[in-house]
């Protein structure tokens, strides 16, 4: 569970609620901001439009479920990945590529394990590079599509909020001869705009940005692994591989890299 995401969502909700209850009515004012017809127009309308855009009901549900990924926000430790690659490079340099098959049994990362098994099986380097790049591209495409879903959803919220506002204004104008109906109808018209803005700015835009950030981290991790695997297959010195892979890290993170991983194979 990502504390930053959960805390951010909760903090936004708390700020809005505080703004509502800080007036003279107190918590009784919360009832002024609930209207079932407005909720149905905005939320259900926006969701149904996203269903139209999705690849069937299963794709729509799958895209909505990616909200859980934003909440969990998986962490990718690039430094740990680099250290593992250097460890494998030392094994390959000292004992040969075939010994990597045994080392692959302790690898939890499926992408790294796949790359290791490809070079152990003697697959041509260009083919290994092509396979790994294809997988990276496919994963990036799938993840980008999920983020794009939330971006489109963010646009639908305010759009359906405006539709609800227009409905409320039309109802108000139809009843101008009854002054007592103007206030309630105007309130309903404005509530739909509020719902649409909340959908976009409180939920959809932050989730889409978070998903793209998670995807960027995963793609970076996979690129590090791919570069490392190809360098191991090419027989490069572990120290050279380490320096090459450090280029993926920010300067402050490079200092946290251990020296022993590359040093043990540097004189072999």
Short mmCIF file of the C-alpha atoms (twelve columns), coordinates in Angstrom:
data_MODEL
# 
_entry.id   MODEL 
# 
loop_
_atom_site.group_PDB 
_atom_site.id 
_atom_site.type_symbol 
_atom_site.label_atom_id 
_atom_site.label_alt_id 
_atom_site.label_comp_id 
_atom_site.label_asym_id 
_atom_site.label_seq_id 
_atom_site.Cartn_x 
_atom_site.Cartn_y 
_atom_site.Cartn_z 
_atom_site.pdbx_PDB_model_num 
ATOM 1   C CA . UNK A 1   0.000   0.000   0.000   1 
ATOM 2   C CA . UNK A 2   1.443   3.346   -1.060  1 
ATOM 3   C CA . UNK A 3   1.055   5.796   1.829   1 
ATOM 4   C CA . UNK A 4   1.593   8.830   -0.406  1 
ATOM 5   C CA . UNK A 5   -1.259  7.913   -2.748  1 
ATOM 6   C CA . UNK A 6   -3.677  6.959   0.005   1 
ATOM 7   C CA . UNK A 7   -2.714  9.989   2.064   1 
ATOM 8   C CA . UNK A 8   -3.093  12.293  -0.910  1 
ATOM 9   C CA . UNK A 9   -6.556  10.995  -1.777  1 
ATOM 10  C CA . UNK A 10  -7.622  11.184  1.850   1 
ATOM 11  C CA . UNK A 11  -6.155  14.654  2.274   1 
ATOM 12  C CA . UNK A 12  -8.063  15.965  -0.742  1 
ATOM 13  C CA . UNK A 13  -11.310 14.501  0.601   1 
ATOM 14  C CA . UNK A 14  -10.631 16.013  4.025   1 
ATOM 15  C CA . UNK A 15  -9.975  19.446  2.519   1 
ATOM 16  C CA . UNK A 16  -13.261 19.379  0.603   1 
ATOM 17  C CA . UNK A 17  -15.250 18.149  3.603   1 
ATOM 18  C CA . UNK A 18  -13.685 20.783  5.832   1 
ATOM 19  C CA . UNK A 19  -14.636 23.462  3.334   1 
ATOM 20  C CA . UNK A 20  -18.237 22.234  3.407   1 
ATOM 21  C CA . UNK A 21  -18.660 21.892  7.174   1 
ATOM 22  C CA . UNK A 22  -16.757 25.038  8.168   1 
ATOM 23  C CA . UNK A 23  -19.809 27.210  7.580   1 
ATOM 24  C CA . UNK A 24  -22.677 27.988  9.927   1 
ATOM 25  C CA . UNK A 25  -24.507 24.730  9.175   1 
ATOM 26  C CA . UNK A 26  -21.620 22.520  10.259  1 
ATOM 27  C CA . UNK A 27  -21.899 18.841  9.330   1 
ATOM 28  C CA . UNK A 28  -25.551 19.351  8.423   1 
ATOM 29  C CA . UNK A 29  -24.251 21.077  5.269   1 
ATOM 30  C CA . UNK A 30  -23.025 17.743  3.910   1 
ATOM 31  C CA . UNK A 31  -26.613 16.919  2.955   1 
ATOM 32  C CA . UNK A 32  -26.616 19.918  0.618   1 
ATOM 33  C CA . UNK A 33  -23.942 18.287  -1.498  1 
ATOM 34  C CA . UNK A 34  -25.665 14.981  -2.162  1 
ATOM 35  C CA . UNK A 35  -28.099 14.626  -5.015  1 
ATOM 36  C CA . UNK A 36  -28.829 11.211  -6.504  1 
ATOM 37  C CA . UNK A 37  -29.949 12.409  -9.982  1 
ATOM 38  C CA . UNK A 38  -26.785 14.506  -10.263 1 
ATOM 39  C CA . UNK A 39  -24.665 11.518  -9.202  1 
ATOM 40  C CA . UNK A 40  -26.306 9.307   -11.805 1 
ATOM 41  C CA . UNK A 41  -25.907 11.864  -14.579 1 
ATOM 42  C CA . UNK A 42  -22.242 12.556  -13.934 1 
ATOM 43  C CA . UNK A 43  -20.740 9.354   -12.557 1 
ATOM 44  C CA . UNK A 44  -22.820 6.789   -14.409 1 
ATOM 45  C CA . UNK A 45  -22.797 8.872   -17.596 1 
ATOM 46  C CA . UNK A 46  -19.010 9.186   -17.540 1 
ATOM 47  C CA . UNK A 47  -18.558 5.484   -16.763 1 
ATOM 48  C CA . UNK A 48  -20.837 4.472   -19.619 1 
ATOM 49  C CA . UNK A 49  -18.897 6.650   -22.032 1 
ATOM 50  C CA . UNK A 50  -15.725 4.927   -20.905 1 
ATOM 51  C CA . UNK A 51  -17.433 1.587   -21.514 1 
ATOM 52  C CA . UNK A 52  -18.108 2.671   -25.100 1 
ATOM 53  C CA . UNK A 53  -14.415 3.512   -25.552 1 
ATOM 54  C CA . UNK A 54  -13.143 0.309   -23.953 1 
ATOM 55  C CA . UNK A 55  -12.440 -3.036  -25.555 1 
ATOM 56  C CA . UNK A 56  -15.557 -4.733  -24.197 1 
ATOM 57  C CA . UNK A 57  -16.797 -5.077  -20.636 1 
ATOM 58  C CA . UNK A 58  -13.766 -7.116  -19.572 1 
ATOM 59  C CA . UNK A 59  -11.401 -4.407  -20.808 1 
ATOM 60  C CA . UNK A 60  -13.466 -1.725  -19.056 1 
ATOM 61  C CA . UNK A 61  -13.397 -3.584  -15.744 1 
ATOM 62  C CA . UNK A 62  -9.687  -4.301  -16.156 1 
ATOM 63  C CA . UNK A 63  -8.957  -0.617  -16.708 1 
ATOM 64  C CA . UNK A 64  -10.937 0.364   -13.628 1 
ATOM 65  C CA . UNK A 65  -9.038  -2.209  -11.571 1 
ATOM 66  C CA . UNK A 66  -5.766  -0.444  -12.357 1 
ATOM 67  C CA . UNK A 67  -6.817  2.003   -9.648  1 
ATOM 68  C CA . UNK A 68  -5.563  -0.677  -7.243  1 
ATOM 69  C CA . UNK A 69  -2.140  -0.558  -8.907  1 
ATOM 70  C CA . UNK A 70  -1.966  3.174   -8.215  1 
ATOM 71  C CA . UNK A 71  -2.894  2.504   -4.587  1 
ATOM 72  C CA . UNK A 72  -0.322  -0.281  -4.188  1 
ATOM 73  C CA . UNK A 73  2.298   1.568   -6.256  1 
ATOM 74  C CA . UNK A 74  4.881   -1.232  -6.699  1 
ATOM 75  C CA . UNK A 75  8.449   -0.152  -5.972  1 
ATOM 76  C CA . UNK A 76  11.313  -1.052  -8.299  1 
ATOM 77  C CA . UNK A 77  14.759  -0.909  -6.719  1 
ATOM 78  C CA . UNK A 78  17.062  -0.212  -9.662  1 
ATOM 79  C CA . UNK A 79  20.163  -0.366  -7.449  1 
ATOM 80  C CA . UNK A 80  19.235  -3.875  -6.315  1 
ATOM 81  C CA . UNK A 81  18.641  -4.918  -9.928  1 
ATOM 82  C CA . UNK A 82  22.054  -3.586  -10.992 1 
ATOM 83  C CA . UNK A 83  23.771  -5.401  -8.131  1 
ATOM 84  C CA . UNK A 84  22.052  -8.633  -9.192  1 
ATOM 85  C CA . UNK A 85  23.167  -8.170  -12.791 1 
ATOM 86  C CA . UNK A 86  26.758  -7.591  -11.642 1 
ATOM 87  C CA . UNK A 87  26.560  -10.723 -9.512  1 
ATOM 88  C CA . UNK A 88  25.452  -12.709 -12.559 1 
ATOM 89  C CA . UNK A 89  28.178  -11.104 -14.655 1 
ATOM 90  C CA . UNK A 90  30.795  -12.296 -12.178 1 
ATOM 91  C CA . UNK A 91  29.366  -15.824 -12.279 1 
ATOM 92  C CA . UNK A 92  29.455  -15.834 -16.089 1 
ATOM 93  C CA . UNK A 93  33.004  -14.465 -16.190 1 
ATOM 94  C CA . UNK A 94  34.413  -16.946 -13.667 1 
ATOM 95  C CA . UNK A 95  32.414  -20.087 -14.436 1 
ATOM 96  C CA . UNK A 96  30.905  -19.578 -17.885 1 
ATOM 97  C CA . UNK A 97  27.459  -18.746 -19.249 1 
ATOM 98  C CA . UNK A 98  26.077  -22.219 -18.599 1 
ATOM 99  C CA . UNK A 99  26.484  -21.731 -14.861 1 
ATOM 100 C CA . UNK A 100 23.910  -18.933 -15.047 1 
ATOM 101 C CA . UNK A 101 21.153  -21.542 -15.333 1 
ATOM 102 C CA . UNK A 102 21.689  -22.545 -11.714 1 
ATOM 103 C CA . UNK A 103 21.903  -18.896 -10.611 1 
ATOM 104 C CA . UNK A 104 18.630  -18.136 -12.448 1 
ATOM 105 C CA . UNK A 105 16.773  -20.379 -10.030 1 
ATOM 106 C CA . UNK A 106 17.162  -17.750 -7.299  1 
ATOM 107 C CA . UNK A 107 15.880  -14.886 -9.456  1 
ATOM 108 C CA . UNK A 108 12.370  -13.644 -8.658  1 
ATOM 109 C CA . UNK A 109 12.155  -11.199 -11.562 1 
ATOM 110 C CA . UNK A 110 10.591  -13.112 -14.464 1 
ATOM 111 C CA . UNK A 111 11.946  -10.748 -17.132 1 
ATOM 112 C CA . UNK A 112 15.505  -11.188 -15.869 1 
ATOM 113 C CA . UNK A 113 15.055  -14.937 -15.590 1 
ATOM 114 C CA . UNK A 114 13.769  -15.064 -19.170 1 
ATOM 115 C CA . UNK A 115 16.790  -13.144 -20.445 1 
ATOM 116 C CA . UNK A 116 19.227  -15.350 -18.549 1 
ATOM 117 C CA . UNK A 117 17.657  -18.544 -19.898 1 
ATOM 118 C CA . UNK A 118 17.820  -17.170 -23.441 1 
ATOM 119 C CA . UNK A 119 21.575  -16.653 -23.260 1 
ATOM 120 C CA . UNK A 120 22.100  -19.967 -21.463 1 
ATOM 121 C CA . UNK A 121 20.302  -21.682 -24.350 1 
ATOM 122 C CA . UNK A 122 22.772  -20.093 -26.762 1 
ATOM 123 C CA . UNK A 123 20.296  -17.789 -28.470 1 
ATOM 124 C CA . UNK A 124 21.829  -15.345 -30.933 1 
ATOM 125 C CA . UNK A 125 22.516  -11.957 -29.312 1 
ATOM 126 C CA . UNK A 126 20.487  -10.023 -31.876 1 
ATOM 127 C CA . UNK A 127 17.537  -12.335 -31.304 1 
ATOM 128 C CA . UNK A 128 17.836  -11.973 -27.527 1 
ATOM 129 C CA . UNK A 129 17.866  -8.194  -27.937 1 
ATOM 130 C CA . UNK A 130 14.832  -8.345  -30.221 1 
ATOM 131 C CA . UNK A 131 12.859  -10.575 -27.835 1 
ATOM 132 C CA . UNK A 132 13.577  -8.393  -24.814 1 
ATOM 133 C CA . UNK A 133 12.825  -5.165  -26.683 1 
ATOM 134 C CA . UNK A 134 9.562   -6.605  -27.973 1 
ATOM 135 C CA . UNK A 135 8.456   -7.512  -24.454 1 
ATOM 136 C CA . UNK A 136 9.408   -4.085  -23.131 1 
ATOM 137 C CA . UNK A 137 7.457   -2.414  -25.943 1 
ATOM 138 C CA . UNK A 138 4.408   -4.607  -25.384 1 
ATOM 139 C CA . UNK A 139 4.329   -3.921  -21.646 1 
ATOM 140 C CA . UNK A 140 4.801   -0.198  -22.227 1 
ATOM 141 C CA . UNK A 141 1.920   -0.207  -24.709 1 
ATOM 142 C CA . UNK A 142 -0.457  -2.028  -22.355 1 
ATOM 143 C CA . UNK A 143 0.393   0.201   -19.421 1 
ATOM 144 C CA . UNK A 144 0.103   3.377   -21.488 1 
ATOM 145 C CA . UNK A 145 -3.358  2.306   -22.603 1 
ATOM 146 C CA . UNK A 146 -4.484  1.954   -18.973 1 
ATOM 147 C CA . UNK A 147 -3.148  5.397   -18.107 1 
ATOM 148 C CA . UNK A 148 -4.870  6.802   -21.197 1 
ATOM 149 C CA . UNK A 149 -8.152  5.313   -19.926 1 
ATOM 150 C CA . UNK A 150 -7.948  7.425   -16.772 1 
ATOM 151 C CA . UNK A 151 -6.952  10.491  -18.766 1 
ATOM 152 C CA . UNK A 152 -10.031 10.071  -20.956 1 
ATOM 153 C CA . UNK A 153 -12.141 9.459   -17.838 1 
ATOM 154 C CA . UNK A 154 -10.839 12.765  -16.454 1 
ATOM 155 C CA . UNK A 155 -12.223 14.526  -19.516 1 
ATOM 156 C CA . UNK A 156 -15.592 12.818  -19.241 1 
ATOM 157 C CA . UNK A 157 -16.214 13.948  -15.652 1 
ATOM 158 C CA . UNK A 158 -16.424 17.706  -16.314 1 
ATOM 159 C CA . UNK A 159 -18.207 17.099  -19.617 1 
ATOM 160 C CA . UNK A 160 -21.006 15.188  -17.922 1 
ATOM 161 C CA . UNK A 161 -20.969 17.727  -15.119 1 
ATOM 162 C CA . UNK A 162 -21.782 20.388  -17.705 1 
ATOM 163 C CA . UNK A 163 -24.558 18.206  -19.123 1 
ATOM 164 C CA . UNK A 164 -26.048 17.921  -15.635 1 
ATOM 165 C CA . UNK A 165 -25.714 21.669  -15.152 1 
ATOM 166 C CA . UNK A 166 -27.583 22.346  -18.384 1 
ATOM 167 C CA . UNK A 167 -30.344 19.962  -17.330 1 
ATOM 168 C CA . UNK A 168 -30.655 21.762  -14.002 1 
ATOM 169 C CA . UNK A 169 -30.742 25.193  -15.680 1 
ATOM 170 C CA . UNK A 170 -33.418 24.089  -18.130 1 
ATOM 171 C CA . UNK A 171 -35.563 22.816  -15.265 1 
ATOM 172 C CA . UNK A 172 -35.016 26.083  -13.430 1 
ATOM 173 C CA . UNK A 173 -35.977 28.208  -16.420 1 
ATOM 174 C CA . UNK A 174 -39.118 26.163  -16.936 1 
ATOM 175 C CA . UNK A 175 -40.219 27.055  -13.407 1 
ATOM 176 C CA . UNK A 176 -39.314 30.739  -13.244 1 
ATOM 177 C CA . UNK A 177 -42.893 31.557  -12.311 1 
ATOM 178 C CA . UNK A 178 -42.267 29.702  -9.033  1 
ATOM 179 C CA . UNK A 179 -39.524 31.619  -7.168  1 
ATOM 180 C CA . UNK A 180 -39.242 28.901  -4.518  1 
ATOM 181 C CA . UNK A 181 -37.984 26.391  -7.108  1 
ATOM 182 C CA . UNK A 182 -35.154 28.547  -8.437  1 
ATOM 183 C CA . UNK A 183 -32.764 27.966  -5.517  1 
ATOM 184 C CA . UNK A 184 -33.078 24.155  -5.360  1 
ATOM 185 C CA . UNK A 185 -32.791 23.759  -9.141  1 
ATOM 186 C CA . UNK A 186 -29.767 26.051  -9.287  1 
ATOM 187 C CA . UNK A 187 -28.132 24.050  -6.467  1 
ATOM 188 C CA . UNK A 188 -28.671 20.791  -8.373  1 
ATOM 189 C CA . UNK A 189 -27.222 22.385  -11.513 1 
ATOM 190 C CA . UNK A 190 -24.064 23.397  -9.664  1 
ATOM 191 C CA . UNK A 191 -23.676 20.080  -7.834  1 
ATOM 192 C CA . UNK A 192 -23.236 18.240  -11.127 1 
ATOM 193 C CA . UNK A 193 -20.369 20.564  -12.026 1 
ATOM 194 C CA . UNK A 194 -18.814 19.860  -8.625  1 
ATOM 195 C CA . UNK A 195 -19.123 16.094  -9.113  1 
ATOM 196 C CA . UNK A 196 -17.492 16.312  -12.537 1 
ATOM 197 C CA . UNK A 197 -14.609 18.403  -11.216 1 
ATOM 198 C CA . UNK A 198 -14.030 15.980  -8.351  1 
ATOM 199 C CA . UNK A 199 -13.941 13.001  -10.709 1 
ATOM 200 C CA . UNK A 200 -11.316 14.687  -12.874 1 
ATOM 201 C CA . UNK A 201 -9.095  16.462  -10.366 1 
ATOM 202 C CA . UNK A 202 -9.416  14.343  -7.246  1 
ATOM 203 C CA . UNK A 203 -9.393  10.894  -8.846  1 
ATOM 204 C CA . UNK A 204 -8.685  10.460  -12.552 1 
ATOM 205 C CA . UNK A 205 -5.818  12.853  -13.249 1 
ATOM 206 C CA . UNK A 206 -3.776  11.805  -10.161 1 
ATOM 207 C CA . UNK A 207 -4.343  8.119   -10.947 1 
ATOM 208 C CA . UNK A 208 -3.298  8.518   -14.586 1 
ATOM 209 C CA . UNK A 209 -0.130  10.399  -13.603 1 
ATOM 210 C CA . UNK A 210 0.657   7.759   -10.950 1 
ATOM 211 C CA . UNK A 211 0.193   4.913   -13.431 1 
ATOM 212 C CA . UNK A 212 2.521   6.576   -15.925 1 
ATOM 213 C CA . UNK A 213 5.127   7.071   -13.196 1 
ATOM 214 C CA . UNK A 214 4.879   3.400   -12.194 1 
ATOM 215 C CA . UNK A 215 5.158   2.352   -15.839 1 
ATOM 216 C CA . UNK A 216 8.209   4.570   -16.330 1 
ATOM 217 C CA . UNK A 217 9.919   2.958   -13.342 1 
ATOM 218 C CA . UNK A 218 9.140   -0.549  -14.574 1 
ATOM 219 C CA . UNK A 219 10.340  0.201   -18.108 1 
ATOM 220 C CA . UNK A 220 13.557  1.661   -16.700 1 
ATOM 221 C CA . UNK A 221 14.066  -1.481  -14.634 1 
ATOM 222 C CA . UNK A 222 13.504  -3.696  -17.672 1 
ATOM 223 C CA . UNK A 223 15.879  -1.573  -19.755 1 
ATOM 224 C CA . UNK A 224 18.571  -2.007  -17.100 1 
ATOM 225 C CA . UNK A 225 18.020  -5.755  -17.129 1 
ATOM 226 C CA . UNK A 226 18.075  -5.934  -20.940 1 
ATOM 227 C CA . UNK A 227 21.278  -3.916  -21.175 1 
ATOM 228 C CA . UNK A 228 22.861  -6.048  -18.461 1 
ATOM 229 C CA . UNK A 229 21.830  -9.348  -20.046 1 
ATOM 230 C CA . UNK A 230 23.217  -8.347  -23.440 1 
ATOM 231 C CA . UNK A 231 26.460  -7.131  -21.850 1 
ATOM 232 C CA . UNK A 232 26.875  -10.443 -20.003 1 
ATOM 233 C CA . UNK A 233 26.284  -12.358 -23.232 1 
ATOM 234 C CA . UNK A 234 28.868  -10.189 -25.003 1 
ATOM 235 C CA . UNK A 235 31.415  -11.148 -22.327 1 
ATOM 236 C CA . UNK A 236 32.013  -7.632  -21.057 1 
ATOM 237 C CA . UNK A 237 33.972  -7.050  -17.863 1 
ATOM 238 C CA . UNK A 238 31.660  -6.883  -14.798 1 
ATOM 239 C CA . UNK A 239 33.193  -3.563  -13.776 1 
ATOM 240 C CA . UNK A 240 32.452  -2.118  -17.223 1 
ATOM 241 C CA . UNK A 241 28.887  -3.442  -17.005 1 
ATOM 242 C CA . UNK A 242 28.491  -1.822  -13.599 1 
ATOM 243 C CA . UNK A 243 29.641  1.563   -14.875 1 
ATOM 244 C CA . UNK A 244 27.360  1.238   -17.877 1 
ATOM 245 C CA . UNK A 245 24.311  0.406   -15.777 1 
ATOM 246 C CA . UNK A 246 25.059  3.172   -13.271 1 
ATOM 247 C CA . UNK A 247 24.170  5.641   -16.022 1 
ATOM 248 C CA . UNK A 248 20.516  4.727   -15.382 1 
ATOM 249 C CA . UNK A 249 20.806  6.067   -11.820 1 
ATOM 250 C CA . UNK A 250 20.723  9.625   -10.581 1 
ATOM 251 C CA . UNK A 251 24.097  10.917  -9.268  1 
ATOM 252 C CA . UNK A 252 23.011  10.696  -5.633  1 
ATOM 253 C CA . UNK A 253 21.984  7.041   -6.051  1 
ATOM 254 C CA . UNK A 254 25.218  6.020   -7.760  1 
ATOM 255 C CA . UNK A 255 27.152  6.577   -4.541  1 
ATOM 256 C CA . UNK A 256 25.042  3.852   -2.894  1 
ATOM 257 C CA . UNK A 257 26.326  1.217   -5.267  1 
ATOM 258 C CA . UNK A 258 28.736  -1.286  -3.739  1 
ATOM 259 C CA . UNK A 259 32.189  -1.587  -5.214  1 
ATOM 260 C CA . UNK A 260 32.676  -5.262  -4.532  1 
ATOM 261 C CA . UNK A 261 30.174  -6.482  -7.151  1 
ATOM 262 C CA . UNK A 262 32.227  -5.312  -10.128 1 
ATOM 263 C CA . UNK A 263 35.655  -5.493  -8.498  1 
ATOM 264 C CA . UNK A 264 35.803  -9.234  -8.066  1 
ATOM 265 C CA . UNK A 265 35.629  -9.847  -11.786 1 
ATOM 266 C CA . UNK A 266 37.768  -6.935  -12.927 1 
ATOM 267 C CA . UNK A 267 41.094  -8.827  -12.933 1 
ATOM 268 C CA . UNK A 268 39.874  -12.198 -14.140 1 
# 
